[in-house]
Each structure stands twice: as structure tokens, then as C-alpha cells.
XYZ file of C-alpha atoms in Angstrom:
334
model
C -48.198 128.692 -4.495
C -47.527 129.221 -8.223
C -44.909 127.031 -9.790
C -42.084 128.820 -11.613
C -39.326 127.468 -13.813
C -36.087 128.934 -12.515
C -32.526 127.851 -12.154
C -31.822 126.931 -8.542
C -29.026 125.292 -6.622
C -30.121 122.032 -5.018
C -28.696 121.017 -1.648
C -27.783 117.321 -1.601
C -30.066 115.264 0.622
C -28.776 113.235 3.537
C -28.728 109.484 2.884
C -31.918 107.662 3.863
C -30.956 105.378 6.722
C -33.541 102.840 5.501
C -32.147 102.743 1.975
C -29.531 100.216 0.979
C -27.668 100.029 -2.283
C -28.586 97.320 -4.781
C -25.503 95.421 -3.725
C -26.354 95.556 -0.016
C -30.013 94.729 -0.661
C -28.888 91.549 -2.377
C -26.596 90.423 0.449
C -27.797 87.251 2.136
C -29.273 87.725 5.626
C -28.203 85.275 8.315
C -30.109 82.037 8.690
C -31.563 82.589 12.134
C -31.822 78.887 12.911
C -28.019 78.894 12.595
C -27.240 82.346 14.000
C -29.670 81.974 16.921
C -30.080 78.208 17.307
C -32.964 76.854 19.337
C -32.424 74.928 22.540
C -33.680 71.825 20.787
C -31.940 71.614 17.436
C -31.988 71.780 13.662
C -33.202 68.642 11.905
C -32.710 67.493 8.316
C -35.531 65.037 7.583
C -35.257 62.866 4.450
C -38.524 61.016 3.944
C -41.453 60.577 1.601
C -44.119 63.243 1.047
C -47.762 63.133 0.008
C -49.881 66.058 -1.125
C -52.908 64.681 0.733
C -52.643 62.850 4.024
C -49.982 62.359 6.655
C -47.121 59.950 6.020
C -43.356 60.448 5.891
C -42.337 64.076 6.235
C -45.993 65.107 6.488
C -46.179 63.045 9.704
C -42.783 64.037 11.080
C -42.113 67.707 10.357
C -45.126 69.333 12.042
C -44.785 67.470 15.381
C -41.069 68.274 15.569
C -41.810 71.925 14.886
C -44.424 71.921 17.652
C -41.768 70.525 19.981
C -39.490 73.455 19.136
C -37.247 72.108 16.387
C -36.255 73.810 13.150
C -36.869 71.162 10.483
C -35.671 71.161 6.889
C -37.438 68.432 4.859
C -36.111 66.706 1.752
C -38.855 64.678 0.078
C -37.547 61.350 -1.210
C -40.800 60.958 -3.139
C -43.648 63.333 -3.845
C -46.921 61.519 -4.406
C -50.492 62.713 -4.700
C -51.487 60.422 -1.816
C -50.160 57.325 -0.073
C -49.911 54.074 -1.992
C -52.814 52.453 -0.141
C -55.267 54.324 -2.385
C -56.466 52.702 -5.639
C -54.038 54.910 -7.572
C -51.344 57.505 -6.992
C -49.235 59.836 -9.112
C -45.987 61.621 -8.497
C -42.219 61.715 -8.680
C -39.340 59.850 -7.051
C -36.098 61.607 -6.094
C -32.965 59.695 -7.089
C -29.582 59.680 -5.367
C -28.036 62.158 -7.782
C -30.858 64.636 -7.200
C -30.533 64.215 -3.429
C -26.813 64.948 -3.615
C -27.490 68.021 -5.729
C -29.638 69.415 -2.920
C -26.884 68.696 -0.397
C -24.367 70.473 -2.623
C -26.656 73.498 -2.809
C -26.873 73.654 0.971
C -23.113 73.231 1.301
C -22.372 75.990 -1.226
C -24.264 78.421 1.026
C -22.834 77.162 4.339
C -26.206 75.712 5.352
C -25.148 72.173 6.232
C -24.930 72.471 10.017
C -27.562 70.173 11.514
C -27.860 68.724 15.000
C -30.024 65.811 13.792
C -30.607 63.744 10.669
C -33.855 61.772 10.429
C -34.491 59.181 7.706
C -37.540 57.040 6.983
C -38.731 55.071 3.959
C -36.073 54.601 1.272
C -36.968 52.513 -1.761
C -33.683 51.847 -3.559
C -30.114 50.792 -2.818
C -28.683 53.720 -4.799
C -30.646 56.249 -2.739
C -29.656 54.535 0.511
C -25.994 54.625 -0.532
C -26.342 58.362 -1.123
C -27.809 58.682 2.377
C -24.542 57.196 3.657
C -22.648 59.945 1.845
C -24.990 62.544 3.342
C -24.325 61.234 6.869
C -20.566 61.488 6.349
C -20.896 64.976 4.859
C -23.065 66.228 7.747
C -20.682 64.758 10.319
C -17.755 66.474 8.642
C -19.567 69.734 9.478
C -20.910 68.668 12.884
C -19.143 65.606 14.356
C -21.811 65.494 17.089
C -24.680 64.963 14.637
C -27.377 62.637 15.994
C -28.656 60.269 13.310
C -32.119 58.824 13.977
C -32.915 55.997 11.567
C -36.284 54.353 11.035
C -35.239 51.338 8.909
C -38.522 51.013 7.032
C -38.422 47.625 5.312
C -41.666 45.824 6.049
C -44.102 44.608 8.676
C -45.983 41.504 9.800
C -43.632 39.159 7.970
C -43.800 41.019 4.655
C -40.868 42.839 3.069
C -41.871 45.828 0.937
C -38.442 47.004 -0.173
C -35.878 45.151 -2.310
C -34.052 42.407 -0.395
C -30.694 44.100 -1.117
C -31.676 46.998 1.135
C -31.649 44.730 4.194
C -27.939 44.026 3.679
C -27.109 47.731 3.230
C -29.047 48.661 6.361
C -27.436 45.897 8.413
C -23.850 46.357 7.249
C -23.602 50.078 6.514
C -26.467 52.128 7.953
C -26.957 50.634 11.435
C -23.292 51.224 12.416
C -23.750 54.953 11.717
C -27.050 55.385 13.570
C -27.356 57.063 16.970
C -30.918 55.801 17.485
C -32.710 53.018 15.634
C -36.502 52.520 15.636
C -37.400 49.245 13.900
C -40.641 47.349 14.327
C -40.562 43.661 15.275
C -40.172 42.377 11.711
C -37.431 44.890 10.893
C -35.523 44.083 14.094
C -35.637 40.412 13.121
C -34.309 41.173 9.628
C -31.480 43.308 11.008
C -30.375 40.840 13.688
C -31.270 37.456 12.210
C -33.013 36.698 15.504
C -36.607 35.506 15.681
C -38.432 37.527 18.358
C -40.903 35.279 20.155
C -40.533 36.646 23.693
C -39.589 39.750 25.638
C -36.174 38.216 26.263
C -35.709 37.860 22.496
C -36.609 41.518 22.062
C -34.058 42.560 24.661
C -31.414 40.398 23.012
C -32.190 41.927 19.617
C -31.591 45.369 21.130
C -28.240 44.190 22.516
C -27.203 42.859 19.103
C -28.058 46.216 17.519
C -26.127 48.098 20.227
C -23.067 46.011 19.385
C -23.451 47.049 15.745
C -23.595 50.787 16.461
C -26.551 52.724 17.922
C -26.618 53.587 21.619
C -30.418 53.879 21.600
C -32.750 51.237 20.181
C -36.536 51.268 20.353
C -38.446 48.328 18.894
C -41.635 50.291 18.453
C -44.128 47.429 18.248
C -43.833 43.779 19.267
C -46.718 41.341 19.480
C -46.170 38.542 22.008
C -48.944 36.284 23.258
C -51.621 38.652 22.025
C -50.053 41.634 23.822
C -48.673 44.689 22.040
C -45.600 46.280 23.557
C -42.634 48.512 22.916
C -39.145 47.525 24.069
C -36.501 50.212 24.478
C -32.818 49.988 25.271
C -30.168 52.627 26.038
C -26.498 51.703 26.203
C -24.931 54.793 27.723
C -21.338 53.554 27.335
C -19.933 50.984 24.914
C -19.515 47.657 26.647
C -21.865 48.716 29.449
C -25.063 46.814 30.218
C -27.930 48.735 28.602
C -30.871 50.137 30.515
C -33.914 48.349 29.097
C -37.642 48.822 29.541
C -41.013 47.944 28.091
C -44.319 49.746 27.626
C -47.554 47.780 27.257
C -49.653 49.456 24.569
C -53.432 49.403 24.295
C -54.489 47.864 20.996
C -56.764 50.058 18.897
C -58.954 48.067 16.449
C -57.995 49.831 13.210
C -55.092 50.291 10.811
C -53.554 53.759 10.449
C -51.045 55.201 7.986
C -48.079 57.333 9.007
C -47.892 56.123 12.605
C -44.355 54.752 12.356
C -43.080 58.013 10.853
C -44.808 59.983 13.598
C -43.514 57.695 16.349
C -39.892 58.048 15.252
C -40.222 61.845 15.043
C -41.678 61.942 18.564
C -38.892 59.711 19.872
C -36.318 62.048 18.333
C -38.063 65.077 19.795
C -38.476 63.794 23.335
C -35.219 61.819 23.610
C -33.283 64.972 22.796
C -35.123 66.799 25.573
C -34.449 63.890 27.977
C -31.131 62.489 26.684
C -30.482 60.312 29.739
C -34.057 59.006 30.088
C -35.087 57.077 26.988
C -37.902 55.468 28.959
C -39.425 58.877 29.754
C -39.089 59.927 26.103
C -40.826 56.721 25.023
C -43.654 57.274 27.522
C -44.278 60.734 26.084
C -44.107 59.488 22.489
C -46.406 56.500 23.021
C -48.934 58.538 25.012
C -49.041 61.174 22.271
C -49.584 58.566 19.591
C -52.317 56.771 21.518
C -54.251 59.997 22.116
C -53.970 60.896 18.424
C -55.138 57.452 17.274
C -58.137 57.527 19.608
C -59.113 60.936 18.245
C -58.726 59.661 14.682
C -60.898 56.637 15.404
C -63.590 58.723 17.102
C -63.682 61.234 14.250
C -64.134 58.534 11.605
C -66.984 57.063 13.644
C -68.490 60.530 14.008
C -68.358 60.902 10.229
C -70.330 57.648 9.897
C -67.431 55.611 8.524
C -66.559 52.074 9.587
C -62.934 52.473 10.780
C -62.183 48.773 10.373
C -62.843 48.743 6.626
C -59.570 50.353 5.415
C -56.463 52.267 6.517
C -57.154 55.594 8.188
C -55.487 59.004 7.727
C -54.345 60.293 11.114
C -55.774 63.487 12.637
C -52.429 65.218 13.116
C -53.433 68.893 13.095
C -56.359 68.303 15.416
C -53.995 66.619 17.917
C -51.448 69.389 18.293
C -52.235 69.939 21.989
C -51.518 66.250 22.647
C -48.215 66.619 20.786
C -47.118 69.675 22.771
C -48.333 68.503 26.165
C -49.034 64.772 26.215
C -50.866 63.239 29.139
C -48.708 60.240 30.066
C -51.102 57.348 30.626
C -48.816 54.488 29.599
C -45.803 54.035 31.864
C -42.498 52.309 31.184
C -41.460 49.332 33.272
C -37.704 48.863 33.600
C -36.169 45.432 33.323
C -33.851 44.465 36.166
């Protein structure tokens, strides 16, 4: 049809139902993890981060997501790799920068979390800011569950400044809902030397008196045996339900296992809030399956797994994380 230039009257078009004005296009959509919360929860995880390997948030976020949690990570450090390598590069977040992130979330009404998870913290100033974060989050959600892994050292060696021990003991532990120290850390927090199972149980009771209703000493070596001791005080002043799990020793050293263990304990204890022993069984069984796979894969690659610390095979173990086969059972103390 030939095109002609003529003066015509144009009929206005109906609005396109798919078109929105610039103003409406720029409006903020709802955060679905808030508008349609999961049955599990929304976790703020403040831990370290490495570009390569699995420690800190790299060990914790993925398993929690597999278990159905929405997880928002804040990286307290960002390193190229973990510090066990000959060298590492990266940046460290300070307390002021952490608070700036919290302020940004608050300004957009994004501070509602069901859980806070913290791991390695290297300075008193950053730990003091964590205390402010806890109070801020609980002003938004008074029912916030705070899961604290008080990473301070292991096997008799402290690898954070001594001042941090005091801050953890006096200020952080009273605010925690669940605490997951190793043997050395439990000793530092309680002042009690743990030489027996009874000592471990007493250490849990001391920590209950200070604040948290759930305590899991994730690894204790007694008489050549490796075990976990857990304790759940369901009401203040009530005798806690306590249990142990004997753990098979695996002849190698792995990085990121403590971070992973605490994340798994958070994940499963929230699904079984009245059965900490069941949650611990699931967490320990997951970890053991993952460590065996890691060990086997290093051997398959022709590497001697006893010669240095090993990077865990987290992605390859996702089926074990989702559906662990419980091989290690808890034994309740009477």
C-alpha cells in the first residue's frame, strides 16, 4: 500500500497494561524472604570469607540454603584463601564498616532476621560492634535466635587477642541462644579444665548459667576418644538434658569444619527445637560423611592427606547435607 502524507486525526491508544511509569518502575518490590517467609527462617551470618576454599561464610551459607534457609552473609574479612597457605591477600572489615551495612539494611526495613550466626572475629572493636548488632536485631525481632561459635583457639593455643576472651565471657555469652565452643574454648569461657565427661557436662552447666539455653561442645578428646557433649536447658533453673556422641577419628586435618558444624547445628536444631540430641546426630553424621568423601578424593588425586590441611568437598556432599544418613547416635546422660 502506498504511503501518503496527509493530515489525520489519531485516536489515543489504550494504556499498555504491561507498561509502568518511570516512577512505578523504580518502586522497590517486596523482599520475598520477608513477605513470604520460609518455614525455616532468615539468617544473618557474619563470618570470614575466602575467594578459594571453604571456611567461614563459604562453609556455612551453602549448607543452610540447602536446608531451606534464606541466608544473608556479611564477610568480616575477604581473603584470597585461608591463612594456612604460604601467603594470602585481602581486606578486613572494621566495626564502623559493619555498622554501616546494618544502617543500610535498617534504612530499607530489611533488618528482620530469625537467626544471627557469628564465627571468627579478630578484634575487640569488631566484637563490640557485634553486640550492638545483636541489640539492634532484637529491637526488630525480640525472638531472634543468636548462634555463636566463639572462635578463639584450639588444642591449647589461642589465636585471637587475649582481650577477646573477656568480651566473649562477660558480654557475648549472656546474649547467645546457642553456643558451640570446642574443648579449649569451653575451658577459656568457664575457667574449668575439662579432663573428663563430667567436666564437660559441668562446663555446659556453667555456660547455661551465664546465658545460652543450648550448648554444644563440638569436640572433646578424653582418653584418646573424640566426642561431642551437648546440653539443653529448656527452662532456667531446670536440670539440662545432656548427651554425648562418640565420633570416629579421621586421620587428617581439615579447614572450615567448625564453621560448617555450627551452621548444621543451627539448621537442624531449628527444625527440631526440642531435640538437640537429634539435631546433633544429623549434624555430626553430615560432617563425617563429608570428611570421608574429602579424604577419599584427595587419595584418589594421589595426594597424601596427612601432609597438610585439606579443603573440604562441600559442593560434592550436598546430598549428605540435605539427607544425612545418621550413623552416629547420641547417648543421653541420666
